[in-house]
CSV table of C-alpha atoms in Angstrom, one decimal:
chain,number,residue,atom,x,y,z
A,1,MET,CA,-1.2,-3.0,-6.9
A,2,TYR,CA,0.1,-0.2,-9.1
A,3,PRO,CA,3.2,0.1,-11.2
A,4,ARG,CA,5.6,2.7,-9.9
A,5,ARG,CA,5.4,5.7,-12.1
A,6,GLU,CA,7.6,8.8,-12.2
A,7,THR,CA,6.2,12.3,-12.4
A,8,GLY,CA,6.6,12.8,-16.1
A,9,ILE,CA,8.9,15.8,-15.5
A,10,LYS,CA,12.1,15.2,-17.5
A,11,PRO,CA,15.1,17.0,-16.1
A,12,ALA,CA,17.2,19.1,-18.3
A,13,ALA,CA,20.8,18.3,-19.2
A,14,LYS,CA,22.9,17.7,-16.1
A,15,SER,CA,25.1,20.4,-14.7
A,16,SER,CA,27.5,20.3,-11.8
A,17,GLU,CA,24.8,21.7,-9.6
A,18,ALA,CA,22.3,19.0,-10.7
A,19,THR,CA,24.5,16.2,-9.4
A,20,ALA,CA,24.5,17.7,-5.9
A,21,ALA,CA,22.6,16.0,-3.1
A,22,PRO,CA,18.9,16.6,-3.6
A,23,ARG,CA,17.2,19.2,-1.5
A,24,ARG,CA,14.7,18.0,1.0
A,25,ASP,CA,12.6,21.1,1.6
A,26,GLY,CA,10.2,20.3,-1.2
A,27,HIS,CA,10.4,23.9,-2.5
A,28,LEU,CA,9.5,24.0,-6.2
A,29,GLY,CA,10.0,27.7,-6.9
A,30,LYS,CA,7.6,30.6,-7.2
A,31,PRO,CA,5.3,29.3,-9.9
A,32,LEU,CA,3.8,26.8,-7.5
A,33,SER,CA,1.2,27.9,-5.0
A,34,ARG,CA,2.1,25.0,-2.7
A,35,ARG,CA,5.1,27.0,-1.4
A,36,SER,CA,2.8,28.5,1.3
A,37,VAL,CA,1.6,25.0,2.1
A,38,LEU,CA,5.1,23.8,2.7
A,39,LYS,CA,5.9,26.8,4.9
A,40,SER,CA,2.9,25.9,7.1
A,41,LEU,CA,3.9,22.3,7.2
A,42,THR,CA,7.5,22.9,8.2
A,43,ALA,CA,6.2,25.3,10.8
A,44,ARG,CA,4.0,22.8,12.5
A,45,ALA,CA,5.3,22.1,16.0
A,46,GLY,CA,5.2,18.7,17.5
A,47,LEU,CA,3.9,15.3,16.5
A,48,ALA,CA,1.8,12.7,18.2
A,49,ALA,CA,3.7,10.9,21.0
A,50,MET,CA,5.0,7.4,20.3
A,51,SER,CA,2.2,4.9,21.0
A,52,PRO,CA,2.9,2.7,24.0
A,53,ALA,CA,2.0,-0.2,21.7
A,54,PHE,CA,5.3,0.3,20.0
A,55,ALA,CA,7.3,1.8,22.9
A,56,GLY,CA,7.9,-1.3,25.0
A,57,GLN,CA,4.6,-1.2,26.9
A,58,ALA,CA,1.6,-3.5,26.6
A,59,PRO,CA,-1.5,-1.8,25.2
A,60,ASN,CA,-3.2,-2.3,28.6
A,61,SER,CA,-2.5,-4.3,31.6
A,62,ALA,CA,-5.5,-6.6,31.0
A,63,ALA,CA,-4.6,-7.5,27.4
A,64,LYS,CA,-2.1,-10.2,26.7
A,65,PRO,CA,0.8,-8.5,24.8
A,66,SER,CA,1.9,-9.9,21.5
A,67,ALA,CA,4.7,-9.4,19.0
A,68,SER,CA,2.5,-7.2,16.9
A,69,THR,CA,1.8,-4.7,19.7
A,70,LEU,CA,5.0,-4.5,21.6
A,71,ASN,CA,8.2,-2.5,21.2
A,72,HIS,CA,9.4,-1.6,17.7
A,73,ARG,CA,9.4,-5.2,16.5
A,74,ASN,CA,7.9,-5.9,13.1
A,75,PRO,CA,4.5,-7.5,13.3
A,76,ARG,CA,4.8,-11.1,12.2
A,77,TRP,CA,1.7,-10.9,10.0
A,78,TYR,CA,1.7,-13.3,7.0
A,79,GLY,CA,-1.3,-13.6,4.7
A,80,PHE,CA,-3.4,-12.2,1.9
A,81,ASN,CA,-5.6,-9.3,0.7
A,82,LEU,CA,-9.3,-10.1,0.5
A,83,LEU,CA,-11.2,-8.0,-2.1
A,84,GLU,CA,-14.9,-8.2,-1.4
A,85,TYR,CA,-15.2,-4.5,-0.8
A,86,PHE,CA,-12.5,-3.5,-3.3
A,87,SER,CA,-14.2,-1.1,-5.7
A,88,THR,CA,-17.6,0.3,-6.6
A,89,ASP,CA,-16.3,0.5,-10.2
A,90,PRO,CA,-17.7,-2.8,-11.5
A,91,ASP,CA,-15.2,-3.4,-14.3
A,92,TRP,CA,-12.6,-4.6,-11.7
A,93,MET,CA,-14.7,-7.7,-11.2
A,94,LYS,CA,-13.5,-8.9,-14.7
A,95,TYR,CA,-10.0,-9.2,-13.2
A,96,PHE,CA,-10.5,-10.1,-9.6
A,97,PRO,CA,-13.0,-12.7,-8.3
A,98,TYR,CA,-15.3,-10.8,-6.0
A,99,LYS,CA,-18.9,-9.7,-6.1
A,100,ASN,CA,-18.9,-6.1,-4.8
A,101,ASP,CA,-21.1,-7.1,-1.9
A,102,GLY,CA,-18.7,-7.1,1.1
A,103,ASN,CA,-19.6,-10.8,1.8
A,104,PHE,CA,-16.2,-11.9,3.0
A,105,VAL,CA,-16.0,-15.7,2.6
A,106,GLU,CA,-15.6,-17.8,5.7
A,107,ASP,CA,-13.7,-20.5,3.9
A,108,ASP,CA,-11.0,-18.0,3.1
A,109,PHE,CA,-10.4,-17.4,6.8
A,110,ARG,CA,-10.6,-21.1,7.6
A,111,TRP,CA,-8.1,-22.1,4.9
A,112,ILE,CA,-5.8,-19.2,5.7
A,113,ARG,CA,-5.7,-20.4,9.3
A,114,ASP,CA,-5.3,-24.1,8.4
A,115,TRP,CA,-2.3,-23.3,6.1
A,116,GLY,CA,-0.5,-21.5,8.9
A,117,PHE,CA,-1.2,-17.8,8.0
A,118,ASN,CA,-2.5,-15.2,10.4
A,119,PHE,CA,-3.3,-12.0,8.5
A,120,VAL,CA,-5.7,-10.5,6.1
A,121,ARG,CA,-5.8,-7.0,4.7
A,122,LEU,CA,-9.1,-5.6,3.5
A,123,PRO,CA,-8.5,-3.0,0.8
A,124,MET,CA,-11.8,-1.2,0.5
A,125,ASP,CA,-13.7,1.6,-1.3
A,126,TYR,CA,-15.3,4.1,1.1
A,127,ARG,CA,-18.1,4.7,-1.4
A,128,PHE,CA,-19.8,1.4,-0.5
A,129,TRP,CA,-20.9,2.9,2.9
A,130,THR,CA,-20.7,6.6,2.4
A,131,ASP,CA,-23.4,9.0,1.2
A,132,PRO,CA,-22.5,10.2,-2.3
A,133,ILE,CA,-23.8,13.7,-1.5
A,134,ASP,CA,-22.7,14.1,2.1
A,135,PRO,CA,-19.4,12.3,2.8
A,136,MET,CA,-19.8,12.8,6.5
A,137,LYS,CA,-22.8,10.4,6.4
A,138,ILE,CA,-22.0,6.7,6.8
A,139,ASP,CA,-24.6,3.9,6.4
A,140,GLU,CA,-23.9,1.6,9.3
A,141,ARG,CA,-25.8,-1.2,7.6
A,142,LYS,CA,-23.0,-1.3,5.0
A,143,ILE,CA,-20.4,-1.5,7.7
A,144,GLU,CA,-21.8,-4.8,9.0
A,145,PRO,CA,-19.8,-6.9,6.4
A,146,ILE,CA,-16.6,-5.4,7.9
A,147,ASP,CA,-17.9,-6.2,11.4
A,148,ARG,CA,-18.4,-9.8,10.2
A,149,ALA,CA,-14.9,-10.0,8.7
A,150,ILE,CA,-13.4,-9.0,12.1
A,151,ARG,CA,-15.6,-11.6,13.8
A,152,LEU,CA,-14.3,-14.2,11.3
A,153,GLY,CA,-10.8,-13.1,12.0
A,154,GLU,CA,-11.3,-13.6,15.8
A,155,LYS,CA,-13.0,-17.0,15.1
A,156,TYR,CA,-10.0,-18.3,13.1
A,157,GLY,CA,-7.1,-16.5,14.8
A,158,VAL,CA,-6.5,-14.2,11.8
A,159,HIS,CA,-5.6,-10.5,12.3
A,160,VAL,CA,-7.7,-8.2,10.2
A,161,ASN,CA,-6.2,-5.0,8.8
A,162,ILE,CA,-8.8,-2.6,7.4
A,163,SER,CA,-7.5,-0.4,4.6
A,164,LEU,CA,-9.0,2.5,2.6
A,165,HIS,CA,-7.9,1.6,-0.9
A,166,ARG,CA,-10.1,4.4,-2.0
A,167,ALA,CA,-10.4,7.2,0.5
A,168,PRO,CA,-12.3,10.5,0.3
A,169,GLY,CA,-10.0,12.6,-1.9
A,170,PHE,CA,-7.6,10.0,-3.1
A,171,CYS,CA,-7.2,6.7,-4.9
A,172,ILE,CA,-4.1,5.5,-6.7
A,173,LEU,CA,-6.3,4.1,-9.4
A,174,ASP,CA,-7.5,7.6,-10.4
A,175,GLY,CA,-4.1,8.0,-12.2
A,176,LEU,CA,-5.1,5.4,-14.7
A,177,ASP,CA,-6.2,6.4,-18.2
A,178,PRO,CA,-9.3,4.4,-19.3
A,179,ALA,CA,-8.4,5.0,-22.9
A,180,VAL,CA,-5.2,3.1,-22.4
A,181,THR,CA,-6.2,0.5,-19.8
A,182,GLY,CA,-9.8,-0.2,-21.0
A,183,ILE,CA,-10.9,0.0,-17.3
A,184,PRO,CA,-13.4,2.8,-16.5
A,185,VAL,CA,-12.6,4.4,-13.2
A,186,THR,CA,-14.8,7.0,-11.4
A,187,PRO,CA,-12.2,9.4,-9.9
A,188,GLU,CA,-12.5,11.5,-6.8
A,189,LYS,CA,-13.9,15.0,-7.5
A,190,THR,CA,-11.8,16.7,-4.8
A,191,SER,CA,-8.4,16.0,-3.2
A,192,PHE,CA,-7.6,15.5,0.5
A,193,TYR,CA,-4.4,17.3,-0.2
A,194,LYS,CA,-6.0,20.5,-1.4
A,195,ASP,CA,-9.6,20.6,-0.1
A,196,PRO,CA,-10.1,21.0,3.7
A,197,HIS,CA,-13.6,19.6,3.6
A,198,THR,CA,-12.4,16.5,1.8
A,199,LEU,CA,-9.7,16.1,4.4
A,200,ASP,CA,-12.3,16.3,7.1
A,201,ALA,CA,-14.3,13.6,5.4
A,202,PHE,CA,-11.1,11.4,5.3
A,203,VAL,CA,-10.5,11.9,9.0
A,204,HIS,CA,-14.2,11.2,9.7
A,205,GLN,CA,-13.9,7.7,8.1
A,206,TRP,CA,-11.2,6.9,10.6
A,207,THR,CA,-12.8,8.4,13.7
A,208,PHE,CA,-15.9,6.5,12.8
A,209,PHE,CA,-13.9,3.2,12.7
A,210,ALA,CA,-12.0,4.2,15.8
A,211,GLN,CA,-15.2,4.7,17.8
A,212,ARG,CA,-16.9,1.6,16.3
A,213,TYR,CA,-14.0,-0.7,17.1
A,214,LYS,CA,-12.7,0.9,20.3
A,215,GLY,CA,-11.9,-1.9,22.7
A,216,THR,CA,-11.2,-4.4,20.0
A,217,SER,CA,-7.7,-6.0,20.7
A,218,ASN,CA,-4.8,-4.9,18.6
A,219,ASP,CA,-4.2,-8.7,18.2
A,220,ARG,CA,-7.4,-8.8,16.1
A,221,LEU,CA,-7.5,-5.4,14.3
A,222,SER,CA,-5.3,-2.7,12.8
A,223,PHE,CA,-6.0,0.4,10.6
A,224,ASN,CA,-4.2,1.1,7.3
A,225,LEU,CA,-4.9,4.8,6.5
A,226,VAL,CA,-4.8,4.9,2.7
A,227,ASN,CA,-3.4,2.7,0.0
A,228,GLU,CA,-0.2,3.8,-1.9
A,229,PRO,CA,-0.3,7.6,-1.2
A,230,ASP,CA,1.2,9.6,-4.0
A,231,LEU,CA,1.1,13.3,-5.1
A,232,ARG,CA,1.6,13.9,-8.8
A,233,PRO,CA,1.9,17.4,-10.2
A,234,THR,CA,-1.2,18.6,-12.0
A,235,PRO,CA,-0.9,19.3,-15.8
A,236,GLU,CA,-0.6,23.0,-15.0
A,237,GLU,CA,2.1,22.3,-12.4
A,238,LYS,CA,3.9,20.0,-14.9
A,239,THR,CA,4.0,22.9,-17.4
A,240,GLN,CA,5.3,25.3,-14.8
A,241,LEU,CA,7.9,22.9,-13.6
A,242,ALA,CA,9.1,22.2,-17.2
A,243,GLU,CA,9.4,26.0,-17.8
A,244,ARG,CA,11.3,26.3,-14.5
A,245,LEU,CA,13.8,23.6,-15.6
A,246,LYS,CA,14.5,25.3,-18.9
A,247,LYS,CA,15.6,28.4,-17.0
A,248,ASP,CA,17.4,26.6,-14.2
A,249,PRO,CA,18.4,23.0,-14.8
A,250,ALA,CA,19.5,22.6,-11.2
A,251,ALA,CA,16.2,23.8,-9.8
A,252,LEU,CA,14.4,20.5,-9.4
A,253,THR,CA,15.0,16.8,-9.1
A,254,GLU,CA,12.6,13.8,-8.8
A,255,GLN,CA,13.5,13.7,-5.1
A,256,ASP,CA,12.3,17.3,-4.7
A,257,ILE,CA,8.9,16.3,-6.1
A,258,ASN,CA,8.8,13.2,-3.9
A,259,ALA,CA,9.7,15.3,-0.9
A,260,LEU,CA,6.8,17.6,-1.5
A,261,GLY,CA,4.5,14.6,-1.8
A,262,GLU,CA,5.8,13.1,1.4
A,263,LYS,CA,5.3,16.3,3.4
A,264,GLU,CA,1.8,16.8,2.1
A,265,TYR,CA,0.9,13.2,2.7
A,266,ALA,CA,2.3,13.4,6.3
A,267,ARG,CA,0.1,16.3,7.0
A,268,VAL,CA,-3.0,14.3,5.8
A,269,ALA,CA,-1.9,11.2,7.7
A,270,ARG,CA,-1.2,13.1,10.9
A,271,ALA,CA,-4.8,14.5,10.8
A,272,ALA,CA,-6.2,10.9,10.7
A,273,ILE,CA,-3.7,9.6,13.2
A,274,GLU,CA,-4.6,12.3,15.7
A,275,GLY,CA,-8.3,11.7,15.1
A,276,ILE,CA,-7.9,8.0,15.8
A,277,ARG,CA,-5.7,8.4,18.8
A,278,ALA,CA,-8.1,10.9,20.4
A,279,ILE,CA,-10.6,8.1,20.5
A,280,ASP,CA,-8.5,4.9,20.7
A,281,ALA,CA,-5.0,5.9,21.8
A,282,GLN,CA,-3.5,2.4,21.5
A,283,ARG,CA,-4.8,1.4,18.1
A,284,VAL,CA,-2.2,-0.1,15.8
A,285,ILE,CA,-2.0,2.1,12.7
A,286,VAL,CA,-0.3,1.3,9.4
A,287,SER,CA,0.9,3.9,6.9
A,288,ASP,CA,1.9,2.9,3.4
A,289,GLY,CA,5.1,4.4,2.2
A,290,CYS,CA,5.1,7.5,0.0
A,291,ALA,CA,5.6,7.6,-3.8
A,292,VAL,CA,3.2,4.5,-4.2
A,293,ALA,CA,4.5,2.7,-1.1
A,294,LYS,CA,8.1,3.0,-2.2
A,295,THR,CA,9.7,5.2,0.5
A,296,PRO,CA,9.4,5.5,4.3
A,297,VAL,CA,7.7,8.6,5.5
A,298,ALA,CA,10.2,10.3,7.7
A,299,ASP,CA,7.7,12.9,8.9
A,300,LEU,CA,5.7,10.1,10.6
A,301,PHE,CA,8.6,8.4,12.4
A,302,SER,CA,7.6,9.9,15.7
A,303,CYS,CA,3.9,9.0,15.3
A,304,GLY,CA,4.3,5.4,16.4
A,305,VAL,CA,2.8,3.8,13.3
A,306,VAL,CA,3.8,0.8,11.3
A,307,GLN,CA,5.2,1.7,7.8
A,308,SER,CA,4.3,-0.4,4.8
A,309,PRO,CA,6.1,-0.9,1.5
A,310,HIS,CA,4.6,-2.8,-1.4
A,311,ASP,CA,6.7,-5.2,-3.5
A,312,TYR,CA,6.0,-5.5,-7.2
A,313,ILE,CA,9.7,-5.1,-8.3
A,314,PRO,CA,10.3,-5.2,-11.2
A,315,SER,CA,7.0,-4.5,-12.8
A,316,ASP,CA,8.1,-6.2,-16.1
A,317,VAL,CA,7.9,-9.4,-14.1
A,318,THR,CA,5.1,-8.8,-11.7
A,319,PHE,CA,2.7,-6.8,-13.9
A,320,TYR,CA,3.5,-8.6,-17.2
A,321,ARG,CA,0.4,-8.1,-19.4
A,322,ALA,CA,-1.6,-6.7,-16.5
A,323,GLU,CA,-4.5,-4.8,-18.0
A,324,TRP,CA,-4.3,-1.8,-15.6
A,325,ALA,CA,-0.5,-1.5,-16.3
A,326,ARG,CA,-0.9,-0.9,-20.0
A,327,GLY,CA,1.1,2.1,-21.0
A,328,ASP,CA,3.5,1.6,-18.0
A,329,VAL,CA,4.6,-2.0,-18.6
A,330,THR,CA,5.2,-2.5,-22.4
A,331,ARG,CA,7.2,-5.7,-22.4
A,332,THR,CA,5.8,-8.1,-25.0
A,333,GLU,CA,8.0,-11.2,-24.5
A,334,PRO,CA,7.4,-13.4,-21.4
A,335,PRO,CA,9.7,-12.4,-18.6
A,336,THR,CA,12.5,-14.4,-17.1
A,337,TRP,CA,14.0,-14.3,-13.6
A,338,PRO,CA,16.5,-12.9,-13.4
A,339,LEU,CA,15.0,-10.5,-15.9
A,340,LYS,CA,16.9,-10.2,-19.2
A,341,ASP,CA,16.6,-7.8,-22.1
A,342,SER,CA,16.3,-8.8,-25.8
A,343,ARG,CA,20.1,-9.2,-25.9
A,344,GLY,CA,20.2,-11.5,-23.0
A,345,ARG,CA,21.7,-9.0,-20.5
A,346,VAL,CA,20.4,-9.2,-16.9
A,347,THR,CA,18.4,-6.0,-16.1
A,348,ALA,CA,17.0,-7.1,-12.8
A,349,ASP,CA,17.7,-9.7,-10.2
A,350,ARG,CA,17.7,-10.3,-6.5
A,351,LYS,CA,20.2,-7.5,-5.9
A,352,SER,CA,17.8,-5.1,-7.7
A,353,ILE,CA,15.1,-5.9,-5.2
A,354,GLU,CA,17.6,-5.5,-2.3
A,355,ASP,CA,18.7,-2.1,-3.7
A,356,TYR,CA,15.1,-0.9,-4.2
A,357,PHE,CA,14.2,-1.6,-0.6
A,358,ARG,CA,17.5,-0.4,0.9
A,359,PRO,CA,15.9,2.6,2.5
A,360,TRP,CA,13.7,0.3,4.6
A,361,ARG,CA,16.8,-1.5,6.1
A,362,ALA,CA,17.3,1.6,8.3
A,363,MET,CA,13.9,1.2,9.9
A,364,GLU,CA,15.1,-1.4,12.5
A,365,GLN,CA,17.8,0.9,13.8
A,366,LEU,CA,15.3,3.7,13.9
A,367,ARG,CA,12.9,1.5,15.8
A,368,ILE,CA,10.2,1.9,13.2
A,369,PRO,CA,8.1,-1.3,12.6
A,370,ILE,CA,7.4,-2.3,9.0
A,371,HIS,CA,5.1,-4.7,7.2
A,372,PHE,CA,4.8,-5.5,3.4
A,373,GLY,CA,1.0,-5.0,2.9
A,374,GLU,CA,1.1,-6.0,-0.7
A,375,MET,CA,3.2,-8.2,-3.0
A,376,GLY,CA,2.7,-10.6,-5.8
A,377,CYS,CA,3.1,-11.7,-9.4
A,378,TYR,CA,0.2,-11.5,-12.0
A,379,LYS,CA,-1.1,-14.6,-13.7
A,380,HIS,CA,0.5,-14.1,-17.1
A,381,THR,CA,4.0,-14.5,-15.7
A,382,PRO,CA,5.0,-18.1,-16.3
A,383,PRO,CA,4.9,-20.3,-13.2
A,384,GLN,CA,8.6,-21.1,-12.9
A,385,VAL,CA,9.5,-17.5,-13.4
A,386,ALA,CA,6.9,-16.5,-10.7
A,387,LEU,CA,8.3,-19.1,-8.3
A,388,ALA,CA,11.9,-18.0,-8.9
A,389,TRP,CA,10.9,-14.3,-8.3
A,390,PHE,CA,9.0,-15.3,-5.1
A,391,GLU,CA,12.0,-17.2,-3.9
A,392,ASP,CA,14.2,-14.1,-4.1
A,393,THR,CA,11.7,-11.5,-3.0
A,394,LEU,CA,10.6,-13.4,0.0
A,395,ASP,CA,14.2,-13.9,1.1
A,396,VAL,CA,14.8,-10.1,0.7
A,397,ILE,CA,11.7,-9.4,2.8
A,398,GLY,CA,12.8,-12.0,5.3
A,399,GLU,CA,16.2,-10.3,5.7
A,400,LEU,CA,14.2,-7.2,6.7
A,401,SER,CA,12.5,-9.4,9.4
A,402,SER,CA,9.1,-8.3,7.9
A,403,GLY,CA,5.8,-10.0,7.4
A,404,TRP,CA,3.9,-9.8,4.1
A,405,ALA,CA,0.6,-10.2,2.4
A,406,LEU,CA,-0.1,-11.3,-1.2
A,407,TRP,CA,-2.4,-9.0,-3.1
A,408,ASN,CA,-4.9,-11.9,-3.6
A,409,PHE,CA,-5.9,-15.1,-1.9
A,410,ARG,CA,-8.3,-16.2,-4.6
A,411,GLY,CA,-7.5,-14.7,-7.9
A,412,PRO,CA,-4.7,-13.9,-10.3
A,413,PHE,CA,-2.1,-12.9,-7.7
A,414,GLY,CA,-3.0,-15.6,-5.2
A,415,VAL,CA,-2.9,-19.3,-4.5
A,416,LEU,CA,-6.4,-20.3,-5.5
A,417,ASP,CA,-7.9,-19.9,-9.0
A,418,THR,CA,-5.0,-17.9,-10.4
A,419,GLU,CA,-5.5,-19.1,-14.0
A,420,ARG,CA,-1.7,-19.1,-14.5
A,421,ALA,CA,-1.1,-21.2,-17.6
A,422,GLY,CA,1.3,-24.1,-17.1
A,423,THR,CA,0.7,-24.4,-13.3
A,424,LYS,CA,0.0,-28.0,-12.1
A,425,TYR,CA,-3.1,-27.3,-10.0
A,426,GLN,CA,-4.5,-29.4,-7.2
A,427,ASP,CA,-8.3,-29.6,-6.7
A,428,TRP,CA,-9.2,-27.9,-3.5
A,429,HIS,CA,-12.9,-28.1,-2.6
A,430,GLY,CA,-13.9,-27.0,-6.1
A,431,HIS,CA,-11.0,-24.5,-6.4
A,432,GLN,CA,-7.7,-24.8,-8.2
A,433,LEU,CA,-4.8,-24.7,-5.8
A,434,ASP,CA,-1.3,-23.6,-6.8
A,435,ARG,CA,0.3,-26.0,-4.4
A,436,PRO,CA,4.0,-25.2,-5.4
A,437,LEU,CA,3.4,-21.5,-4.6
A,438,LEU,CA,1.5,-22.3,-1.4
A,439,ASP,CA,4.3,-24.5,-0.2
A,440,LEU,CA,6.9,-21.9,-1.0
A,441,LEU,CA,5.0,-19.2,1.0
A,442,ARG,CA,4.6,-21.5,4.0
A,443,LYS,CA,8.4,-22.3,3.9
A,444,LYS,CA,9.3,-18.6,3.9
A,445,MET,CA,7.3,-17.5,6.9
A,446,ARG,CA,9.4,-16.6,9.9
A,447,THR,CA,8.1,-17.0,13.5
């Protein structure tokens, strides 16, 4: 749920060297202290062995194997994100219908099941249950709403994916500027990329969950490590990089910066994966792609995890007039689909979506399972445009043989109470149901 942003480092004029294939070592030159970090990363020997859950073995002989826990096949999870533990920053409740109490709604699970879906993702803020002074202390009373959500999932046959949308040391929302968006955000004070104690706190979250839910079937539960990992240069690093580019225009590309982010994120993710697997070796683990869930994380290919892209392409359609995207999405006219500019020229269409997710097509051959953990179109996009976009984007995802989850169930990205002007709603037990969108989603599910 975040518009894809670039680093802000503008390359100098192109030279013959600048058009060469991008380097993949992530080296940014002497001015950056992270060089030593990269050396230590590339020197790390070995990765976690491929989990039997994705290597052609059943998780255990007593459990009934399923498509979501066997081989490299993509889990056929179709559903929605539920936001009851989304953020401790209260202003988000102006935009999404939740009460910050973790009280997941039983009717949500019932209707999701009744309409043929089988998956919910719970994007959560660790601060709900973590001591603000000591991040290694977890209040188990505040974990009980998550326990209840898992029980509701079992009751209604809905798989529950628990996700740290805000983790110790990282949240994608911390990149927002409240002066631009009008949404106050309380950022992390330290980074799990840079501070070892913060990384320990991040791993502790997952070892706690691994121990608490050990023995819970993979058919019922999976872990999503952190939402939309990204590593942006600090202001100081941006200045250093800009100076570096002035001296050597071929020294850096956007791919180099993304490669650095991927390697650092893989280091963080491996620490959590190893912590989980030491307690619950067969747990299904999901890693969002790097660069805001854009690209597969090659350094995790041998870790036996599901990799997850998010689909909000193009943001001029999906985030049109979204409050948190102010400054990134500046389009003032209602979008069309295919998207056209002021001169009527097509600037984005189905092929654009196909091209954007082309790196994910290789995952099947590499035997890496994938699942789209987020997708959707905000309420200000006209209904016929939203439906046309969904038609194309769901077909592209279907060609990847992947499941998907809308960002909301109830709310401005969902099928209930979206407040999308021009939609012909159906009354549904006191809620307003977008029946055309629901019918389209049901049609596009693949068994």
